[in-house]
């Protein structure tokens, strides 16, 4: 993604490219090394790295982009167990290895958020709560003085995020290309994720000074930006295989059976609220899907 953005800026907007600096916030030293190997040969003067937003200076004018980022935050799993609200924890048993246990919720904010959003669990039902995103927005607000935040992820808004069909929980793990609900298997090697609550994200962002510019499904957002039209002429090829692969890629991005269902949340800071929202073509079809 960083390569595509920087390559396109250099090719189509060279003056903007010269002024731009792209900082990748990456906690993994291994992934940092991979990114540096990929980006430095072509864009060395325009890229840098940090392990958290707290390392960045305040007063930045620019953009923060988080693509499938929020879903990687840790979540607290709460369950109604025979009428008592308990939290799920991981314990280590000498002979069994890792196992799940239940105890009193670890943070009073968990019950407060359930009450705020009127989430009532029947016996046996459970939900996931993300407490880390509020702190992330506070750091982002400190860093960004003027600009936009774009968050792209899979999830839903309330009340659908906590509907009855999801009261068994949405916590899943991905390992070797397969999906499993065994989140304790392959510790450190599988991707553990839960559906994002976009209603909570909007509240957390506006609480620390961000302006809500809009939200759309990824399908309508990309179509609004011109995907699949003459704007994306790079997909036009005389080679049949390349042309077909390109069109399959387009279909994957906008299919409402897959990636097209992702939500795109757009926030602003230090901007004119009316002018900024009206100028974002990606919101042209917001609300239609």
PDB file of C-alpha atoms in Angstrom:
ATOM      1  CA  UNK A   1       0.000   0.000   0.000  1.00  0.00           C
ATOM      2  CA  UNK A   2       2.758   2.456   0.898  1.00  0.00           C
ATOM      3  CA  UNK A   3       4.605   1.590  -2.305  1.00  0.00           C
ATOM      4  CA  UNK A   4       1.510   2.187  -4.437  1.00  0.00           C
ATOM      5  CA  UNK A   5       0.758   5.504  -2.747  1.00  0.00           C
ATOM      6  CA  UNK A   6       4.292   6.824  -3.034  1.00  0.00           C
ATOM      7  CA  UNK A   7       4.762   5.561  -6.600  1.00  0.00           C
ATOM      8  CA  UNK A   8       1.521   7.249  -7.672  1.00  0.00           C
ATOM      9  CA  UNK A   9       2.378  10.515  -5.935  1.00  0.00           C
ATOM     10  CA  UNK A  10       5.781  10.596  -7.606  1.00  0.00           C
ATOM     11  CA  UNK A  11       4.312   9.853 -11.043  1.00  0.00           C
ATOM     12  CA  UNK A  12       1.131  11.961 -11.013  1.00  0.00           C
ATOM     13  CA  UNK A  13       1.811  14.655  -8.372  1.00  0.00           C
ATOM     14  CA  UNK A  14       5.590  15.195  -8.250  1.00  0.00           C
ATOM     15  CA  UNK A  15       5.400  18.523  -6.402  1.00  0.00           C
ATOM     16  CA  UNK A  16       3.284  16.971  -3.642  1.00  0.00           C
ATOM     17  CA  UNK A  17       5.583  13.949  -3.559  1.00  0.00           C
ATOM     18  CA  UNK A  18       8.589  16.161  -2.885  1.00  0.00           C
ATOM     19  CA  UNK A  19       6.825  17.692   0.142  1.00  0.00           C
ATOM     20  CA  UNK A  20       5.487  14.407   1.474  1.00  0.00           C
ATOM     21  CA  UNK A  21       6.864  12.235   4.261  1.00  0.00           C
ATOM     22  CA  UNK A  22       5.348   8.809   4.891  1.00  0.00           C
ATOM     23  CA  UNK A  23       5.796   7.413   8.404  1.00  0.00           C
ATOM     24  CA  UNK A  24       4.891   3.761   8.929  1.00  0.00           C
ATOM     25  CA  UNK A  25       3.807   3.013  12.499  1.00  0.00           C
ATOM     26  CA  UNK A  26       4.848  -0.625  12.949  1.00  0.00           C
ATOM     27  CA  UNK A  27       5.422  -2.455  16.237  1.00  0.00           C
ATOM     28  CA  UNK A  28       7.073  -5.528  14.703  1.00  0.00           C
ATOM     29  CA  UNK A  29      10.855  -5.290  14.072  1.00  0.00           C
ATOM     30  CA  UNK A  30      10.556  -8.121  11.545  1.00  0.00           C
ATOM     31  CA  UNK A  31       7.880  -6.333   9.535  1.00  0.00           C
ATOM     32  CA  UNK A  32       9.782  -3.062   9.775  1.00  0.00           C
ATOM     33  CA  UNK A  33      12.754  -4.773   8.138  1.00  0.00           C
ATOM     34  CA  UNK A  34      10.551  -6.130   5.331  1.00  0.00           C
ATOM     35  CA  UNK A  35       9.021  -2.697   4.765  1.00  0.00           C
ATOM     36  CA  UNK A  36      12.405  -0.980   4.723  1.00  0.00           C
ATOM     37  CA  UNK A  37      13.761  -3.456   2.183  1.00  0.00           C
ATOM     38  CA  UNK A  38      10.760  -2.736  -0.040  1.00  0.00           C
ATOM     39  CA  UNK A  39      10.524   1.041   0.320  1.00  0.00           C
ATOM     40  CA  UNK A  40      14.004   2.437   0.837  1.00  0.00           C
ATOM     41  CA  UNK A  41      15.468   1.689  -2.617  1.00  0.00           C
ATOM     42  CA  UNK A  42      12.868   3.904  -4.300  1.00  0.00           C
ATOM     43  CA  UNK A  43      11.649   6.282  -1.582  1.00  0.00           C
ATOM     44  CA  UNK A  44      14.391   6.502   1.031  1.00  0.00           C
ATOM     45  CA  UNK A  45      14.140  10.286   1.522  1.00  0.00           C
ATOM     46  CA  UNK A  46      10.369  10.123   2.004  1.00  0.00           C
ATOM     47  CA  UNK A  47       9.872   7.256   4.485  1.00  0.00           C
ATOM     48  CA  UNK A  48      10.469   6.786   8.201  1.00  0.00           C
ATOM     49  CA  UNK A  49       9.313   4.419  10.940  1.00  0.00           C
ATOM     50  CA  UNK A  50       7.892   4.571  14.462  1.00  0.00           C
ATOM     51  CA  UNK A  51       6.557   1.924  16.830  1.00  0.00           C
ATOM     52  CA  UNK A  52       3.642   4.059  18.098  1.00  0.00           C
ATOM     53  CA  UNK A  53       1.909   7.384  17.540  1.00  0.00           C
ATOM     54  CA  UNK A  54       3.375   8.556  20.841  1.00  0.00           C
ATOM     55  CA  UNK A  55       6.794   8.761  19.154  1.00  0.00           C
ATOM     56  CA  UNK A  56       5.569  11.270  16.564  1.00  0.00           C
ATOM     57  CA  UNK A  57       5.669  15.047  17.053  1.00  0.00           C
ATOM     58  CA  UNK A  58       2.484  17.046  17.429  1.00  0.00           C
ATOM     59  CA  UNK A  59       1.286  19.642  14.932  1.00  0.00           C
ATOM     60  CA  UNK A  60       1.333  17.429  11.818  1.00  0.00           C
ATOM     61  CA  UNK A  61      -0.557  18.485   8.692  1.00  0.00           C
ATOM     62  CA  UNK A  62      -1.444  15.446   6.648  1.00  0.00           C
ATOM     63  CA  UNK A  63      -3.337  12.190   6.815  1.00  0.00           C
ATOM     64  CA  UNK A  64      -3.505   9.102   9.008  1.00  0.00           C
ATOM     65  CA  UNK A  65      -4.413   5.884   7.187  1.00  0.00           C
ATOM     66  CA  UNK A  66      -5.364   2.690   9.003  1.00  0.00           C
ATOM     67  CA  UNK A  67      -6.240  -0.203   6.682  1.00  0.00           C
ATOM     68  CA  UNK A  68      -7.450  -3.302   8.584  1.00  0.00           C
ATOM     69  CA  UNK A  69      -5.873  -1.815  11.675  1.00  0.00           C
ATOM     70  CA  UNK A  70      -8.530  -1.395  14.370  1.00  0.00           C
ATOM     71  CA  UNK A  71      -9.601  -5.048  14.169  1.00  0.00           C
ATOM     72  CA  UNK A  72      -6.114  -6.040  15.373  1.00  0.00           C
ATOM     73  CA  UNK A  73      -6.560  -4.251  18.709  1.00  0.00           C
ATOM     74  CA  UNK A  74      -7.002  -6.524  21.751  1.00  0.00           C
ATOM     75  CA  UNK A  75     -10.565  -7.016  22.950  1.00  0.00           C
ATOM     76  CA  UNK A  76     -12.187  -7.999  26.235  1.00  0.00           C
ATOM     77  CA  UNK A  77     -14.655 -10.878  25.936  1.00  0.00           C
ATOM     78  CA  UNK A  78     -17.673 -10.602  28.246  1.00  0.00           C
ATOM     79  CA  UNK A  79     -20.216 -13.350  28.794  1.00  0.00           C
ATOM     80  CA  UNK A  80     -23.388 -13.769  30.803  1.00  0.00           C
ATOM     81  CA  UNK A  81     -22.746 -16.952  32.753  1.00  0.00           C
ATOM     82  CA  UNK A  82     -25.890 -18.037  34.531  1.00  0.00           C
ATOM     83  CA  UNK A  83     -26.950 -14.460  35.166  1.00  0.00           C
ATOM     84  CA  UNK A  84     -23.522 -13.092  36.153  1.00  0.00           C
ATOM     85  CA  UNK A  85     -21.458 -10.903  33.830  1.00  0.00           C
ATOM     86  CA  UNK A  86     -17.906 -12.304  33.686  1.00  0.00           C
ATOM     87  CA  UNK A  87     -14.839 -11.707  31.568  1.00  0.00           C
ATOM     88  CA  UNK A  88     -12.893 -14.347  29.680  1.00  0.00           C
ATOM     89  CA  UNK A  89      -9.211 -14.756  30.571  1.00  0.00           C
ATOM     90  CA  UNK A  90      -6.403 -17.035  29.429  1.00  0.00           C
ATOM     91  CA  UNK A  91      -4.862 -19.290  32.055  1.00  0.00           C
ATOM     92  CA  UNK A  92      -1.940 -21.709  31.921  1.00  0.00           C
ATOM     93  CA  UNK A  93      -2.562 -25.176  33.289  1.00  0.00           C
ATOM     94  CA  UNK A  94       0.514 -27.374  33.953  1.00  0.00           C
ATOM     95  CA  UNK A  95      -0.852 -30.353  32.042  1.00  0.00           C
ATOM     96  CA  UNK A  96      -3.479 -28.815  29.741  1.00  0.00           C
ATOM     97  CA  UNK A  97      -1.537 -25.824  28.466  1.00  0.00           C
ATOM     98  CA  UNK A  98      -3.545 -22.692  27.638  1.00  0.00           C
ATOM     99  CA  UNK A  99      -7.200 -22.657  28.632  1.00  0.00           C
ATOM    100  CA  UNK A 100     -10.019 -20.138  29.012  1.00  0.00           C
ATOM    101  CA  UNK A 101     -11.336 -19.194  32.443  1.00  0.00           C
ATOM    102  CA  UNK A 102     -13.917 -16.655  33.650  1.00  0.00           C
ATOM    103  CA  UNK A 103     -13.677 -14.054  36.404  1.00  0.00           C
ATOM    104  CA  UNK A 104     -14.909 -10.596  37.368  1.00  0.00           C
ATOM    105  CA  UNK A 105     -14.436  -7.981  34.612  1.00  0.00           C
ATOM    106  CA  UNK A 106     -10.963  -6.436  34.769  1.00  0.00           C
ATOM    107  CA  UNK A 107     -12.005  -2.837  34.072  1.00  0.00           C
ATOM    108  CA  UNK A 108     -15.077  -0.873  35.234  1.00  0.00           C
ATOM    109  CA  UNK A 109     -15.262   0.747  31.798  1.00  0.00           C
ATOM    110  CA  UNK A 110     -16.493  -2.556  30.379  1.00  0.00           C
ATOM    111  CA  UNK A 111     -19.783  -2.452  32.280  1.00  0.00           C
ATOM    112  CA  UNK A 112     -20.045   1.288  31.610  1.00  0.00           C
ATOM    113  CA  UNK A 113     -19.832   0.742  27.865  1.00  0.00           C
ATOM    114  CA  UNK A 114     -22.424  -2.024  27.954  1.00  0.00           C
ATOM    115  CA  UNK A 115     -24.759   0.362  29.774  1.00  0.00           C
ATOM    116  CA  UNK A 116     -23.967   3.284  27.450  1.00  0.00           C
ATOM    117  CA  UNK A 117     -24.872   1.281  24.362  1.00  0.00           C
ATOM    118  CA  UNK A 118     -27.743  -0.598  26.064  1.00  0.00           C
ATOM    119  CA  UNK A 119     -26.230  -4.017  25.401  1.00  0.00           C
ATOM    120  CA  UNK A 120     -28.010  -6.642  27.474  1.00  0.00           C
ATOM    121  CA  UNK A 121     -26.726 -10.203  27.385  1.00  0.00           C
ATOM    122  CA  UNK A 122     -28.958 -13.204  27.967  1.00  0.00           C
ATOM    123  CA  UNK A 123     -27.410 -16.241  29.718  1.00  0.00           C
ATOM    124  CA  UNK A 124     -24.800 -17.789  27.438  1.00  0.00           C
ATOM    125  CA  UNK A 125     -24.394 -14.728  25.219  1.00  0.00           C
ATOM    126  CA  UNK A 126     -21.087 -12.908  24.843  1.00  0.00           C
ATOM    127  CA  UNK A 127     -19.638  -9.797  23.183  1.00  0.00           C
ATOM    128  CA  UNK A 128     -16.200  -8.289  22.567  1.00  0.00           C
ATOM    129  CA  UNK A 129     -15.299  -4.786  23.772  1.00  0.00           C
ATOM    130  CA  UNK A 130     -12.302  -2.788  22.515  1.00  0.00           C
ATOM    131  CA  UNK A 131     -10.964  -0.426  25.196  1.00  0.00           C
ATOM    132  CA  UNK A 132      -7.736   0.498  23.374  1.00  0.00           C
ATOM    133  CA  UNK A 133      -9.169   2.469  20.458  1.00  0.00           C
ATOM    134  CA  UNK A 134     -10.188   5.440  22.634  1.00  0.00           C
ATOM    135  CA  UNK A 135      -6.570   5.939  23.736  1.00  0.00           C
ATOM    136  CA  UNK A 136      -5.392   5.598  20.130  1.00  0.00           C
ATOM    137  CA  UNK A 137      -7.737   8.407  19.021  1.00  0.00           C
ATOM    138  CA  UNK A 138      -6.411  10.606  21.829  1.00  0.00           C
ATOM    139  CA  UNK A 139      -2.825  10.089  20.569  1.00  0.00           C
ATOM    140  CA  UNK A 140      -3.930  10.657  16.969  1.00  0.00           C
ATOM    141  CA  UNK A 141      -5.605  13.920  17.943  1.00  0.00           C
ATOM    142  CA  UNK A 142      -2.408  15.110  19.607  1.00  0.00           C
ATOM    143  CA  UNK A 143      -0.311  14.291  16.529  1.00  0.00           C
ATOM    144  CA  UNK A 144      -2.657  15.604  13.824  1.00  0.00           C
ATOM    145  CA  UNK A 145      -3.166  19.350  13.813  1.00  0.00           C
ATOM    146  CA  UNK A 146      -4.855  19.618  10.419  1.00  0.00           C
ATOM    147  CA  UNK A 147      -5.882  16.835   8.081  1.00  0.00           C
ATOM    148  CA  UNK A 148      -7.897  13.655   7.731  1.00  0.00           C
ATOM    149  CA  UNK A 149      -8.058  10.165   9.214  1.00  0.00           C
ATOM    150  CA  UNK A 150      -9.187   7.251   7.041  1.00  0.00           C
ATOM    151  CA  UNK A 151      -9.963   3.945   8.771  1.00  0.00           C
ATOM    152  CA  UNK A 152     -10.908   0.923   6.660  1.00  0.00           C
ATOM    153  CA  UNK A 153     -12.001  -2.264   8.371  1.00  0.00           C
ATOM    154  CA  UNK A 154     -14.629  -4.953   8.630  1.00  0.00           C
ATOM    155  CA  UNK A 155     -17.275  -4.541  11.284  1.00  0.00           C
ATOM    156  CA  UNK A 156     -20.656  -2.919  11.703  1.00  0.00           C
ATOM    157  CA  UNK A 157     -22.558  -0.099  13.343  1.00  0.00           C
ATOM    158  CA  UNK A 158     -24.946  -0.423  16.261  1.00  0.00           C
ATOM    159  CA  UNK A 159     -27.395  -1.992  16.845  1.00  0.00           C
ATOM    160  CA  UNK A 160     -26.466  -4.514  14.151  1.00  0.00           C
ATOM    161  CA  UNK A 161     -22.961  -5.014  15.610  1.00  0.00           C
ATOM    162  CA  UNK A 162     -24.549  -6.539  18.734  1.00  0.00           C
ATOM    163  CA  UNK A 163     -27.599  -8.165  17.159  1.00  0.00           C
ATOM    164  CA  UNK A 164     -28.849 -11.550  18.330  1.00  0.00           C
ATOM    165  CA  UNK A 165     -27.104 -13.372  15.487  1.00  0.00           C
ATOM    166  CA  UNK A 166     -23.758 -12.142  16.850  1.00  0.00           C
ATOM    167  CA  UNK A 167     -24.364 -12.851  20.525  1.00  0.00           C
ATOM    168  CA  UNK A 168     -22.187 -15.953  20.349  1.00  0.00           C
ATOM    169  CA  UNK A 169     -19.290 -13.593  19.747  1.00  0.00           C
ATOM    170  CA  UNK A 170     -17.296 -12.630  16.656  1.00  0.00           C
ATOM    171  CA  UNK A 171     -13.792 -13.490  17.877  1.00  0.00           C
ATOM    172  CA  UNK A 172     -12.023 -15.604  15.248  1.00  0.00           C
ATOM    173  CA  UNK A 173      -8.518 -16.669  14.323  1.00  0.00           C
ATOM    174  CA  UNK A 174      -6.936 -17.062  10.894  1.00  0.00           C
ATOM    175  CA  UNK A 175      -4.167 -19.590  10.416  1.00  0.00           C
ATOM    176  CA  UNK A 176      -2.763 -20.910   7.157  1.00  0.00           C
ATOM    177  CA  UNK A 177      -5.572 -19.299   5.200  1.00  0.00           C
ATOM    178  CA  UNK A 178      -8.272 -21.051   7.222  1.00  0.00           C
ATOM    179  CA  UNK A 179     -10.705 -19.653   9.804  1.00  0.00           C
ATOM    180  CA  UNK A 180     -11.017 -21.171  13.280  1.00  0.00           C
ATOM    181  CA  UNK A 181     -12.705 -20.237  16.542  1.00  0.00           C
ATOM    182  CA  UNK A 182      -9.876 -21.881  18.510  1.00  0.00           C
ATOM    183  CA  UNK A 183      -8.106 -18.653  19.484  1.00  0.00           C
ATOM    184  CA  UNK A 184      -5.655 -20.484  21.765  1.00  0.00           C
ATOM    185  CA  UNK A 185      -4.176 -22.671  19.038  1.00  0.00           C
ATOM    186  CA  UNK A 186      -0.813 -21.714  17.493  1.00  0.00           C
ATOM    187  CA  UNK A 187      -0.060 -18.872  19.955  1.00  0.00           C
ATOM    188  CA  UNK A 188       1.815 -16.040  18.291  1.00  0.00           C
ATOM    189  CA  UNK A 189       1.340 -17.508  14.821  1.00  0.00           C
ATOM    190  CA  UNK A 190      -2.304 -16.842  13.975  1.00  0.00           C
ATOM    191  CA  UNK A 191      -4.243 -13.648  13.381  1.00  0.00           C
ATOM    192  CA  UNK A 192      -6.913 -13.103  16.070  1.00  0.00           C
ATOM    193  CA  UNK A 193      -9.625 -10.591  15.272  1.00  0.00           C
ATOM    194  CA  UNK A 194     -13.141  -9.416  16.114  1.00  0.00           C
ATOM    195  CA  UNK A 195     -15.690  -7.259  14.302  1.00  0.00           C
ATOM    196  CA  UNK A 196     -15.125  -3.518  14.751  1.00  0.00           C
ATOM    197  CA  UNK A 197     -17.831  -1.389  16.402  1.00  0.00           C
ATOM    198  CA  UNK A 198     -17.920   1.679  14.147  1.00  0.00           C
ATOM    199  CA  UNK A 199     -20.497   3.464  16.293  1.00  0.00           C
ATOM    200  CA  UNK A 200     -18.123   3.347  19.254  1.00  0.00           C
ATOM    201  CA  UNK A 201     -15.260   4.550  17.027  1.00  0.00           C
ATOM    202  CA  UNK A 202     -17.246   7.603  15.943  1.00  0.00           C
ATOM    203  CA  UNK A 203     -18.019   8.505  19.562  1.00  0.00           C
ATOM    204  CA  UNK A 204     -14.408   8.028  20.665  1.00  0.00           C
ATOM    205  CA  UNK A 205     -13.100  10.145  17.789  1.00  0.00           C
ATOM    206  CA  UNK A 206     -15.481  13.058  18.287  1.00  0.00           C
ATOM    207  CA  UNK A 207     -14.871  12.962  22.061  1.00  0.00           C
ATOM    208  CA  UNK A 208     -11.250  14.031  21.452  1.00  0.00           C
ATOM    209  CA  UNK A 209     -11.929  16.685  18.841  1.00  0.00           C
ATOM    210  CA  UNK A 210     -12.216  14.922  15.502  1.00  0.00           C
ATOM    211  CA  UNK A 211     -14.877  15.976  13.022  1.00  0.00           C
ATOM    212  CA  UNK A 212     -17.042  13.246  11.536  1.00  0.00           C
ATOM    213  CA  UNK A 213     -16.786  13.689   7.751  1.00  0.00           C
ATOM    214  CA  UNK A 214     -18.668  10.577   6.737  1.00  0.00           C
ATOM    215  CA  UNK A 215     -18.729   6.818   6.442  1.00  0.00           C
ATOM    216  CA  UNK A 216     -19.385   4.470   3.541  1.00  0.00           C
ATOM    217  CA  UNK A 217     -19.045   0.844   2.541  1.00  0.00           C
ATOM    218  CA  UNK A 218     -15.789   0.184   0.720  1.00  0.00           C
ATOM    219  CA  UNK A 219     -17.716  -0.725  -2.453  1.00  0.00           C
ATOM    220  CA  UNK A 220     -19.518   2.620  -2.689  1.00  0.00           C
ATOM    221  CA  UNK A 221     -16.411   4.503  -1.506  1.00  0.00           C
ATOM    222  CA  UNK A 222     -14.191   3.102  -4.273  1.00  0.00           C
ATOM    223  CA  UNK A 223     -16.862   3.561  -6.937  1.00  0.00           C
ATOM    224  CA  UNK A 224     -17.263   7.162  -5.771  1.00  0.00           C
ATOM    225  CA  UNK A 225     -13.499   7.625  -6.213  1.00  0.00           C
ATOM    226  CA  UNK A 226     -13.764   6.367  -9.799  1.00  0.00           C
ATOM    227  CA  UNK A 227     -12.707   2.728  -9.512  1.00  0.00           C
ATOM    228  CA  UNK A 228     -13.672   0.837 -12.662  1.00  0.00           C
ATOM    229  CA  UNK A 229     -14.007   3.959 -14.806  1.00  0.00           C
ATOM    230  CA  UNK A 230     -11.565   5.702 -17.135  1.00  0.00           C
ATOM    231  CA  UNK A 231      -9.916   7.059 -13.974  1.00  0.00           C
ATOM    232  CA  UNK A 232      -8.322   3.641 -13.516  1.00  0.00           C
ATOM    233  CA  UNK A 233      -6.798   3.329 -16.960  1.00  0.00           C
ATOM    234  CA  UNK A 234      -3.912   1.265 -15.565  1.00  0.00           C
ATOM    235  CA  UNK A 235      -6.267  -1.693 -15.841  1.00  0.00           C
ATOM    236  CA  UNK A 236      -6.548  -1.350 -19.603  1.00  0.00           C
ATOM    237  CA  UNK A 237      -4.220  -3.899 -21.157  1.00  0.00           C
ATOM    238  CA  UNK A 238      -3.794  -5.544 -24.545  1.00  0.00           C
ATOM    239  CA  UNK A 239      -2.811  -8.743 -22.758  1.00  0.00           C
ATOM    240  CA  UNK A 240      -5.928 -10.791 -21.990  1.00  0.00           C
ATOM    241  CA  UNK A 241      -4.652 -12.489 -18.825  1.00  0.00           C
ATOM    242  CA  UNK A 242      -3.602  -9.172 -17.286  1.00  0.00           C
ATOM    243  CA  UNK A 243      -6.923  -7.558 -18.161  1.00  0.00           C
ATOM    244  CA  UNK A 244      -8.900 -10.447 -16.651  1.00  0.00           C
ATOM    245  CA  UNK A 245      -6.835 -10.475 -13.464  1.00  0.00           C
ATOM    246  CA  UNK A 246      -7.321  -6.740 -13.115  1.00  0.00           C
ATOM    247  CA  UNK A 247     -11.093  -7.044 -13.452  1.00  0.00           C
ATOM    248  CA  UNK A 248     -11.185  -9.884 -10.934  1.00  0.00           C
ATOM    249  CA  UNK A 249      -9.284  -7.633  -8.561  1.00  0.00           C
ATOM    250  CA  UNK A 250     -11.870  -4.893  -9.021  1.00  0.00           C
ATOM    251  CA  UNK A 251     -14.684  -7.331  -8.324  1.00  0.00           C
ATOM    252  CA  UNK A 252     -12.976  -8.537  -5.134  1.00  0.00           C
ATOM    253  CA  UNK A 253     -12.653  -4.982  -3.802  1.00  0.00           C
ATOM    254  CA  UNK A 254     -16.297  -4.040  -4.412  1.00  0.00           C
ATOM    255  CA  UNK A 255     -18.130  -7.335  -3.906  1.00  0.00           C
ATOM    256  CA  UNK A 256     -20.687  -7.013  -1.106  1.00  0.00           C
ATOM    257  CA  UNK A 257     -20.085 -10.693  -0.375  1.00  0.00           C
ATOM    258  CA  UNK A 258     -16.514  -9.875   0.581  1.00  0.00           C
ATOM    259  CA  UNK A 259     -14.286  -6.815   0.843  1.00  0.00           C
ATOM    260  CA  UNK A 260     -16.949  -4.442  -0.447  1.00  0.00           C
ATOM    261  CA  UNK A 261     -18.755  -4.769   2.889  1.00  0.00           C
ATOM    262  CA  UNK A 262     -15.849  -3.146   4.730  1.00  0.00           C
ATOM    263  CA  UNK A 263     -16.577   0.234   6.283  1.00  0.00           C
ATOM    264  CA  UNK A 264     -14.568   3.363   5.492  1.00  0.00           C
ATOM    265  CA  UNK A 265     -14.654   5.948   8.306  1.00  0.00           C
ATOM    266  CA  UNK A 266     -13.478   9.467   7.426  1.00  0.00           C
ATOM    267  CA  UNK A 267     -12.573  11.981  10.126  1.00  0.00           C
ATOM    268  CA  UNK A 268     -11.166  15.489   9.953  1.00  0.00           C
ATOM    269  CA  UNK A 269      -9.349  17.930  12.189  1.00  0.00           C
ATOM    270  CA  UNK A 270      -8.711  21.629  11.671  1.00  0.00           C
ATOM    271  CA  UNK A 271     -10.874  21.643   8.541  1.00  0.00           C
ATOM    272  CA  UNK A 272     -14.010  23.460   7.460  1.00  0.00           C
ATOM    273  CA  UNK A 273     -16.700  20.843   8.185  1.00  0.00           C
ATOM    274  CA  UNK A 274     -18.933  21.700   5.241  1.00  0.00           C
ATOM    275  CA  UNK A 275     -16.228  22.165   2.641  1.00  0.00           C
ATOM    276  CA  UNK A 276     -14.261  19.074   3.638  1.00  0.00           C
ATOM    277  CA  UNK A 277     -17.232  16.706   3.603  1.00  0.00           C
ATOM    278  CA  UNK A 278     -18.617  18.048   0.325  1.00  0.00           C
ATOM    279  CA  UNK A 279     -15.261  17.686  -1.460  1.00  0.00           C
ATOM    280  CA  UNK A 280     -14.766  13.981  -0.681  1.00  0.00           C
ATOM    281  CA  UNK A 281     -15.917  12.146  -3.790  1.00  0.00           C
ATOM    282  CA  UNK A 282     -15.628   8.799  -2.036  1.00  0.00           C
ATOM    283  CA  UNK A 283     -18.739   9.704  -0.039  1.00  0.00           C
ATOM    284  CA  UNK A 284     -20.812  10.357  -3.174  1.00  0.00           C
ATOM    285  CA  UNK A 285     -22.695   7.062  -2.834  1.00  0.00           C
ATOM    286  CA  UNK A 286     -22.499   6.720   0.956  1.00  0.00           C
ATOM    287  CA  UNK A 287     -25.609   5.153   2.454  1.00  0.00           C
ATOM    288  CA  UNK A 288     -26.719   3.441  -0.757  1.00  0.00           C
ATOM    289  CA  UNK A 289     -25.233   0.059   0.209  1.00  0.00           C
TER     290      UNK A 289
END
